[in-house]
């Protein structure tokens, strides 16, 4: 009997709190696998090109990835890798179903049964990138920058069992001269960090607190913020300065009294190589749905390990991408936690038939073949960005 081959590659963009491009691979024997890409322009077109290259071939993932990277233009870095990442997970999902093994086994086995998850609590109110004002409704208030909100959100996440929580320190636009400002004095630095002080006073040391700077600051402002954050013992300060200049990141890292985490905008081992070799981050924080896939994540983790740099995973995905992250994270030695961004999105768990995959602040990758969760197509289609895609997705 001949091996099954790839019949089609489809994508459906679901409007969650972010856009979630869900990839579906179907084999000639009817087996179906799912994956998820980090959002970005042109993903459907890139996957169409990839489909032309891999259609009719067996599921030899190493070979297929090399084929796509060789023949799809601009695959070294950038959005082509967002598309490849989702496709690669879908290929692992079908490979698992073909062999009867969970993805973590195919990646070499696991070192932990359950993977910690941290709750991203934004700025005391939710972020609903795809839904305009909805985040305000969900947060139950229009005032995001309010210490009571921060504390309320912290307690909510702690009540769900999370041992790590993360807040933003984005400067409100009304405090800026232009939206492009990066340099602020102590008036604004103290204002932004005071919320974190409020949370620390309220929660004591029952939870670890991380802070996201969203690349918003210049080097001196980032260092000033880091010094304030040190008073509240934050676990990490993420993306203090823009990602392109690794030397600037390193300068912040060397002068910051709190650990610096970064990496969610970087692609491939090749970009992480500079970050890790220059020792510009205390913690790397890659996005697996963007950087090039699960195998690429493992390679990056091995390099980081040589420098004693721990890994945490940036994640804005649906449960499909989140579970893929849990499989690879279960196989990484010094791993901290996977991000969860959807505390404000009540239907996030419904995207898979298994329901809520995060329990008491952990994900346990299932022993079932492949990802171990199945897309709930009805829910995905209900929130689809465009109906043309739905028809194609259903095939
Ligand atoms: Mg971030």
Short mmCIF file of C-alpha atoms and ligand atoms in Angstrom, two decimals, residues 118 120 166 168 211-215 236 238-239 264 285 314 316 339 341, ligand 1:
data_model
loop_
_atom_site.label_atom_id
_atom_site.label_comp_id
_atom_site.label_asym_id
_atom_site.label_seq_id
_atom_site.Cartn_x
_atom_site.Cartn_y
_atom_site.Cartn_z
CA UNK A 118 0.99 33.03 32.09
CA UNK A 120 -1.46 38.57 29.79
CA UNK A 166 1.80 40.20 32.78
CA UNK A 168 1.70 46.54 29.84
CA UNK A 211 5.93 43.75 32.23
CA UNK A 212 5.64 44.34 28.48
CA UNK A 213 7.10 47.52 26.97
CA UNK A 214 5.97 46.78 23.35
CA UNK A 215 9.24 48.25 21.90
CA UNK A 236 10.98 40.31 33.45
CA UNK A 238 9.84 42.60 27.87
CA UNK A 239 10.68 44.41 24.62
CA UNK A 264 8.55 37.77 19.61
CA UNK A 285 10.41 35.02 24.16
CA UNK A 314 4.89 34.62 23.14
CA UNK A 316 -1.71 35.34 20.83
CA UNK A 339 1.55 33.34 27.18
CA UNK A 341 -3.84 36.47 25.78
MG1 LIG B 1 4.91 41.23 24.07
#
